[in-house]
mmCIF file of C-alpha atoms in Angstrom:
data_model
loop_
_atom_site.group_PDB
_atom_site.id
_atom_site.type_symbol
_atom_site.label_atom_id
_atom_site.label_comp_id
_atom_site.label_asym_id
_atom_site.label_seq_id
_atom_site.Cartn_x
_atom_site.Cartn_y
_atom_site.Cartn_z
ATOM 1 C CA UNK A 1 81.504 112.002 111.320
ATOM 2 C CA UNK A 2 83.554 114.197 113.992
ATOM 3 C CA UNK A 3 86.611 115.429 113.611
ATOM 4 C CA UNK A 4 87.612 113.035 116.740
ATOM 5 C CA UNK A 5 86.705 110.012 114.584
ATOM 6 C CA UNK A 6 88.360 111.137 111.540
ATOM 7 C CA UNK A 7 91.678 112.115 113.572
ATOM 8 C CA UNK A 8 92.005 108.781 115.042
ATOM 9 C CA UNK A 9 91.834 106.993 111.696
ATOM 10 C CA UNK A 10 93.548 108.821 109.736
ATOM 11 C CA UNK A 11 96.509 110.017 112.237
ATOM 12 C CA UNK A 12 96.360 113.288 110.597
ATOM 13 C CA UNK A 13 96.450 116.538 112.971
ATOM 14 C CA UNK A 14 93.457 118.501 113.183
ATOM 15 C CA UNK A 15 95.034 121.675 111.692
ATOM 16 C CA UNK A 16 95.627 119.513 108.364
ATOM 17 C CA UNK A 17 92.422 118.004 108.166
ATOM 18 C CA UNK A 18 90.990 121.442 108.375
ATOM 19 C CA UNK A 19 93.197 122.378 105.319
ATOM 20 C CA UNK A 20 91.843 119.800 103.457
ATOM 21 C CA UNK A 21 88.451 120.369 104.120
ATOM 22 C CA UNK A 22 88.855 124.453 103.151
ATOM 23 C CA UNK A 23 90.073 123.014 99.395
ATOM 24 C CA UNK A 24 86.700 121.642 98.755
ATOM 25 C CA UNK A 25 88.050 118.903 96.971
ATOM 26 C CA UNK A 26 85.459 117.190 94.532
ATOM 27 C CA UNK A 27 86.692 113.340 96.320
ATOM 28 C CA UNK A 28 86.305 113.642 99.916
ATOM 29 C CA UNK A 29 89.589 111.159 101.508
ATOM 30 C CA UNK A 30 88.516 108.351 103.579
ATOM 31 C CA UNK A 31 90.887 105.612 103.056
ATOM 32 C CA UNK A 32 93.719 107.390 102.719
ATOM 33 C CA UNK A 33 96.152 104.675 101.547
ATOM 34 C CA UNK A 34 93.437 104.091 98.048
ATOM 35 C CA UNK A 35 92.537 107.531 98.050
ATOM 36 C CA UNK A 36 95.879 109.125 97.548
ATOM 37 C CA UNK A 37 97.392 106.385 95.673
ATOM 38 C CA UNK A 38 96.393 107.213 91.775
ATOM 39 C CA UNK A 39 97.824 111.297 92.580
ATOM 40 C CA UNK A 40 94.312 112.313 91.370
ATOM 41 C CA UNK A 41 93.744 113.875 94.607
ATOM 42 C CA UNK A 42 97.622 115.091 95.111
ATOM 43 C CA UNK A 43 96.580 117.051 91.303
ATOM 44 C CA UNK A 44 93.660 118.477 93.004
ATOM 45 C CA UNK A 45 95.184 119.913 95.439
ATOM 46 C CA UNK A 46 98.225 121.301 93.912
ATOM 47 C CA UNK A 47 95.812 123.164 91.368
ATOM 48 C CA UNK A 48 94.430 125.187 94.068
ATOM 49 C CA UNK A 49 97.949 127.026 94.450
ATOM 50 C CA UNK A 50 98.938 126.534 90.564
ATOM 51 C CA UNK A 51 96.185 126.521 88.758
ATOM 52 C CA UNK A 52 98.034 127.821 85.185
ATOM 53 C CA UNK A 53 100.353 124.747 85.258
ATOM 54 C CA UNK A 54 98.128 121.592 86.270
ATOM 55 C CA UNK A 55 94.917 121.135 84.123
ATOM 56 C CA UNK A 56 92.759 118.931 86.476
ATOM 57 C CA UNK A 57 90.959 117.067 83.559
ATOM 58 C CA UNK A 58 94.314 115.751 82.092
ATOM 59 C CA UNK A 59 94.572 113.521 85.441
ATOM 60 C CA UNK A 60 92.651 110.248 85.596
ATOM 61 C CA UNK A 61 90.563 109.198 88.915
ATOM 62 C CA UNK A 62 91.481 105.421 88.454
ATOM 63 C CA UNK A 63 92.762 102.517 90.182
ATOM 64 C CA UNK A 64 94.715 101.029 87.495
ATOM 65 C CA UNK A 65 98.258 100.746 87.407
ATOM 66 C CA UNK A 66 98.404 102.960 84.139
ATOM 67 C CA UNK A 67 96.635 105.391 85.324
ATOM 68 C CA UNK A 68 98.335 105.982 88.276
ATOM 69 C CA UNK A 69 101.554 106.023 86.410
ATOM 70 C CA UNK A 70 100.241 108.807 84.148
ATOM 71 C CA UNK A 71 99.003 111.016 87.111
ATOM 72 C CA UNK A 72 102.371 110.791 88.568
ATOM 73 C CA UNK A 73 104.318 111.038 85.593
ATOM 74 C CA UNK A 74 102.466 114.545 85.290
ATOM 75 C CA UNK A 75 103.228 115.621 88.764
ATOM 76 C CA UNK A 76 106.646 114.755 88.497
ATOM 77 C CA UNK A 77 107.139 116.826 85.674
ATOM 78 C CA UNK A 78 105.175 119.756 87.338
ATOM 79 C CA UNK A 79 107.431 119.541 90.361
ATOM 80 C CA UNK A 80 110.608 119.723 88.232
ATOM 81 C CA UNK A 81 108.780 122.957 86.661
ATOM 82 C CA UNK A 82 108.194 124.632 89.876
ATOM 83 C CA UNK A 83 111.418 123.420 92.037
ATOM 84 C CA UNK A 84 109.458 121.745 94.246
ATOM 85 C CA UNK A 85 111.194 118.653 96.127
ATOM 86 C CA UNK A 86 108.830 116.045 97.872
ATOM 87 C CA UNK A 87 110.657 113.260 99.340
ATOM 88 C CA UNK A 88 110.938 110.174 96.896
ATOM 89 C CA UNK A 89 110.295 107.683 99.381
ATOM 90 C CA UNK A 90 107.107 108.977 100.067
ATOM 91 C CA UNK A 91 105.899 109.823 96.816
ATOM 92 C CA UNK A 92 106.898 105.707 96.695
ATOM 93 C CA UNK A 93 105.077 104.596 99.434
ATOM 94 C CA UNK A 94 101.848 106.575 98.409
ATOM 95 C CA UNK A 95 101.898 105.212 95.047
ATOM 96 C CA UNK A 96 102.186 101.390 96.599
ATOM 97 C CA UNK A 97 99.981 101.740 99.407
ATOM 98 C CA UNK A 98 102.487 101.597 102.102
ATOM 99 C CA UNK A 99 101.153 102.042 105.311
ATOM 100 C CA UNK A 100 101.128 105.641 106.794
ATOM 101 C CA UNK A 101 102.732 106.970 103.385
ATOM 102 C CA UNK A 102 99.730 109.161 102.230
ATOM 103 C CA UNK A 103 99.426 110.610 105.982
ATOM 104 C CA UNK A 104 102.818 112.100 105.691
ATOM 105 C CA UNK A 105 102.626 112.732 101.999
ATOM 106 C CA UNK A 106 99.824 115.468 102.667
ATOM 107 C CA UNK A 107 101.473 116.673 105.481
ATOM 108 C CA UNK A 108 104.719 117.547 103.658
ATOM 109 C CA UNK A 109 102.302 118.606 101.327
ATOM 110 C CA UNK A 110 100.877 121.424 103.608
ATOM 111 C CA UNK A 111 103.957 122.368 104.760
ATOM 112 C CA UNK A 112 105.464 123.072 101.160
ATOM 113 C CA UNK A 113 101.877 125.100 100.169
ATOM 114 C CA UNK A 114 101.881 126.985 103.612
ATOM 115 C CA UNK A 115 105.114 127.216 104.921
ATOM 116 C CA UNK A 116 103.821 126.160 108.455
ATOM 117 C CA UNK A 117 105.624 123.398 109.770
ATOM 118 C CA UNK A 118 104.071 120.026 111.729
ATOM 119 C CA UNK A 119 106.867 118.813 114.402
ATOM 120 C CA UNK A 120 105.896 115.490 115.487
ATOM 121 C CA UNK A 121 105.884 114.001 112.065
ATOM 122 C CA UNK A 122 108.980 115.626 110.664
ATOM 123 C CA UNK A 123 110.352 115.000 113.203
ATOM 124 C CA UNK A 124 110.055 111.199 112.982
ATOM 125 C CA UNK A 125 112.096 108.226 111.279
ATOM 126 C CA UNK A 126 109.922 107.543 108.277
ATOM 127 C CA UNK A 127 109.362 103.814 108.088
ATOM 128 C CA UNK A 128 106.764 102.380 105.665
ATOM 129 C CA UNK A 129 106.748 98.801 106.795
ATOM 130 C CA UNK A 130 104.077 97.191 109.313
ATOM 131 C CA UNK A 131 106.964 96.981 112.330
ATOM 132 C CA UNK A 132 104.564 98.861 114.444
ATOM 133 C CA UNK A 133 101.554 97.021 114.036
ATOM 134 C CA UNK A 134 103.668 93.649 114.306
ATOM 135 C CA UNK A 135 105.203 94.995 117.936
ATOM 136 C CA UNK A 136 101.871 95.419 118.921
ATOM 137 C CA UNK A 137 101.044 91.771 118.303
ATOM 138 C CA UNK A 138 101.833 88.931 120.710
ATOM 139 C CA UNK A 139 104.368 86.757 119.552
ATOM 140 C CA UNK A 140 102.718 83.715 118.219
ATOM 141 C CA UNK A 141 100.541 86.417 116.002
ATOM 142 C CA UNK A 142 103.616 87.836 114.456
ATOM 143 C CA UNK A 143 104.403 87.572 110.651
ATOM 144 C CA UNK A 144 107.186 85.055 109.813
ATOM 145 C CA UNK A 145 109.937 85.598 107.103
ATOM 146 C CA UNK A 146 107.992 84.791 103.922
ATOM 147 C CA UNK A 147 104.831 86.505 105.299
ATOM 148 C CA UNK A 148 106.753 89.750 105.910
ATOM 149 C CA UNK A 149 108.185 89.772 102.397
ATOM 150 C CA UNK A 150 104.586 89.612 101.271
ATOM 151 C CA UNK A 151 103.406 92.411 103.380
ATOM 152 C CA UNK A 152 105.947 94.947 102.690
ATOM 153 C CA UNK A 153 106.289 94.372 99.174
ATOM 154 C CA UNK A 154 103.532 95.326 96.947
ATOM 155 C CA UNK A 155 102.729 93.746 93.640
ATOM 156 C CA UNK A 156 102.927 97.369 91.956
ATOM 157 C CA UNK A 157 106.470 97.549 93.039
ATOM 158 C CA UNK A 158 107.408 94.867 91.522
ATOM 159 C CA UNK A 159 105.555 95.917 88.269
ATOM 160 C CA UNK A 160 106.909 99.256 88.048
ATOM 161 C CA UNK A 161 110.519 98.080 89.064
ATOM 162 C CA UNK A 162 111.352 94.749 87.361
ATOM 163 C CA UNK A 163 115.062 95.073 87.954
ATOM 164 C CA UNK A 164 115.736 91.567 89.955
ATOM 165 C CA UNK A 165 118.482 93.307 91.832
ATOM 166 C CA UNK A 166 117.198 95.798 93.443
ATOM 167 C CA UNK A 167 114.114 93.761 94.106
ATOM 168 C CA UNK A 168 116.372 91.697 95.813
ATOM 169 C CA UNK A 169 118.247 94.469 97.803
ATOM 170 C CA UNK A 170 114.591 94.958 99.464
ATOM 171 C CA UNK A 171 113.575 91.246 100.286
ATOM 172 C CA UNK A 172 117.393 91.292 101.770
ATOM 173 C CA UNK A 173 116.560 94.415 103.630
ATOM 174 C CA UNK A 174 113.169 92.806 105.141
ATOM 175 C CA UNK A 175 114.754 89.473 106.245
ATOM 176 C CA UNK A 176 117.549 91.418 107.876
ATOM 177 C CA UNK A 177 114.904 93.528 109.983
ATOM 178 C CA UNK A 178 112.769 90.321 110.363
ATOM 179 C CA UNK A 179 116.242 88.700 112.081
ATOM 180 C CA UNK A 180 116.862 91.639 113.899
ATOM 181 C CA UNK A 181 113.421 91.294 115.790
ATOM 182 C CA UNK A 182 113.792 87.641 116.414
ATOM 183 C CA UNK A 183 116.822 88.368 118.199
ATOM 184 C CA UNK A 184 115.770 90.870 119.900
ATOM 185 C CA UNK A 185 112.775 88.835 121.038
ATOM 186 C CA UNK A 186 115.112 85.907 122.139
ATOM 187 C CA UNK A 187 116.880 88.459 124.222
ATOM 188 C CA UNK A 188 113.938 89.665 125.752
ATOM 189 C CA UNK A 189 112.247 86.324 126.634
ATOM 190 C CA UNK A 190 114.775 83.289 126.308
ATOM 191 C CA UNK A 191 112.452 80.640 128.234
ATOM 192 C CA UNK A 192 110.264 80.722 125.354
ATOM 193 C CA UNK A 193 112.948 79.463 122.612
ATOM 194 C CA UNK A 194 114.605 77.257 125.126
ATOM 195 C CA UNK A 195 117.352 79.218 125.404
ATOM 196 C CA UNK A 196 119.570 77.621 128.189
ATOM 197 C CA UNK A 197 121.663 80.173 130.247
ATOM 198 C CA UNK A 198 125.656 79.793 129.860
ATOM 199 C CA UNK A 199 128.210 78.904 132.719
ATOM 200 C CA UNK A 200 128.722 83.023 132.721
ATOM 201 C CA UNK A 201 125.508 83.733 133.480
ATOM 202 C CA UNK A 202 124.949 81.085 135.860
ATOM 203 C CA UNK A 203 128.260 81.779 138.069
ATOM 204 C CA UNK A 204 127.609 83.303 141.728
ATOM 205 C CA UNK A 205 129.199 86.863 141.501
ATOM 206 C CA UNK A 206 130.557 87.447 144.831
ATOM 207 C CA UNK A 207 131.824 91.318 145.380
ATOM 208 C CA UNK A 208 135.094 92.319 145.971
ATOM 209 C CA UNK A 209 136.946 92.923 149.617
ATOM 210 C CA UNK A 210 137.766 96.531 148.588
ATOM 211 C CA UNK A 211 135.302 97.616 145.717
ATOM 212 C CA UNK A 212 136.757 100.048 143.093
ATOM 213 C CA UNK A 213 134.745 102.897 144.525
ATOM 214 C CA UNK A 214 136.478 102.510 147.903
ATOM 215 C CA UNK A 215 139.911 102.322 145.464
ATOM 216 C CA UNK A 216 138.609 105.344 143.308
ATOM 217 C CA UNK A 217 137.577 107.375 146.633
ATOM 218 C CA UNK A 218 141.065 106.650 148.228
ATOM 219 C CA UNK A 219 142.575 108.116 144.804
ATOM 220 C CA UNK A 220 140.635 110.797 144.841
ATOM 221 C CA UNK A 221 141.785 112.190 148.954
ATOM 222 C CA UNK A 222 145.260 111.430 148.057
ATOM 223 C CA UNK A 223 145.284 113.447 145.001
ATOM 224 C CA UNK A 224 143.385 116.264 146.756
ATOM 225 C CA UNK A 225 145.419 116.409 149.718
ATOM 226 C CA UNK A 226 148.767 116.367 147.583
ATOM 227 C CA UNK A 227 147.293 119.347 145.855
ATOM 228 C CA UNK A 228 146.528 121.241 148.602
ATOM 229 C CA UNK A 229 149.679 120.594 150.030
ATOM 230 C CA UNK A 230 151.248 121.823 146.739
ATOM 231 C CA UNK A 231 148.591 124.797 146.938
ATOM 232 C CA UNK A 232 149.765 125.931 150.202
ATOM 233 C CA UNK A 233 153.375 125.939 149.742
ATOM 234 C CA UNK A 234 153.011 127.978 146.511
ATOM 235 C CA UNK A 235 150.696 130.514 148.026
ATOM 236 C CA UNK A 236 153.385 131.284 151.263
ATOM 237 C CA UNK A 237 155.342 134.024 150.029
ATOM 238 C CA UNK A 238 158.100 133.861 153.335
ATOM 239 C CA UNK A 239 159.040 130.782 152.197
ATOM 240 C CA UNK A 240 162.804 130.608 150.754
ATOM 241 C CA UNK A 241 164.562 127.389 149.304
ATOM 242 C CA UNK A 242 168.307 127.054 149.956
ATOM 243 C CA UNK A 243 170.604 125.141 147.018
ATOM 244 C CA UNK A 244 173.030 123.019 149.165
ATOM 245 C CA UNK A 245 175.925 121.806 147.328
ATOM 246 C CA UNK A 246 177.547 118.833 148.200
ATOM 247 C CA UNK A 247 181.191 118.145 147.260
ATOM 248 C CA UNK A 248 182.318 114.726 146.871
ATOM 249 C CA UNK A 249 185.536 113.414 147.623
ATOM 250 C CA UNK A 250 188.344 112.667 144.564
ATOM 251 C CA UNK A 251 188.996 109.587 143.111
ATOM 252 C CA UNK A 252 192.037 107.810 142.816
ATOM 253 C CA UNK A 253 193.629 107.278 139.605
ATOM 254 C CA UNK A 254 193.211 103.224 138.078
ATOM 255 C CA UNK A 255 196.954 103.093 138.689
ATOM 256 C CA UNK A 256 197.121 104.074 142.231
ATOM 257 C CA UNK A 257 194.623 101.836 142.881
ATOM 258 C CA UNK A 258 196.383 98.628 141.108
ATOM 259 C CA UNK A 259 199.636 99.627 142.830
ATOM 260 C CA UNK A 260 197.706 99.328 146.690
ATOM 261 C CA UNK A 261 196.209 96.031 145.440
ATOM 262 C CA UNK A 262 200.107 94.609 144.834
ATOM 263 C CA UNK A 263 201.441 95.658 147.890
ATOM 264 C CA UNK A 264 198.521 94.373 149.790
ATOM 265 C CA UNK A 265 198.920 91.013 147.989
ATOM 266 C CA UNK A 266 202.916 91.370 148.603
ATOM 267 C CA UNK A 267 202.407 91.484 152.452
#
């Protein structure tokens, strides 16, 4: 099988595939979800770099849940000893065969052991749901809420974590994502869901006599004219301002006004 076909099937960069081939693993990975889920190949990869810490004979290359938990328990102790901090979501996704989890985890191990960065995978958001696959399907073929729960929650997750509250949180998160996708579909294709337009949507919009852009243009012109005039006055050094004092007439006292009014009435 050529490298191009392998890259298309696994989604791994060519440099990571060549790195895996150079390790000369006992088992050649073909189906990444299945082959990396038990942790045996992960242990074999680290044994090439840390042979004194990982003894490959203590790991089981089996598919049972007990073998998976035993292998990953030993790997967890090794990570803690060497102060390696792989992303926990990648480990859980690899154990439970989530879509794309094993591929991303292998690339994370590659950057961890070789100190090389893979831009296109480390800059993307980690999402182990079947959202990308569902987006490619026509709407009539997409999963319902119950089907989405069955697809995105594996049986091994429930067996490993029997806590009802945590499993309920996972179910609620899947349902919320499903509802968000349905709301987006309703907005994009309202005719398919028999959604009638509202009265505001059916109303005819007529442009106003004076548009907002015209008003903003007039405001900008008036502001530029006023600012230019003030700048011109400030720039003239020969302009002098003279203060004019205006003297107002003195007011008569209150009793004088009163006497004048009495005198007029007497007349």
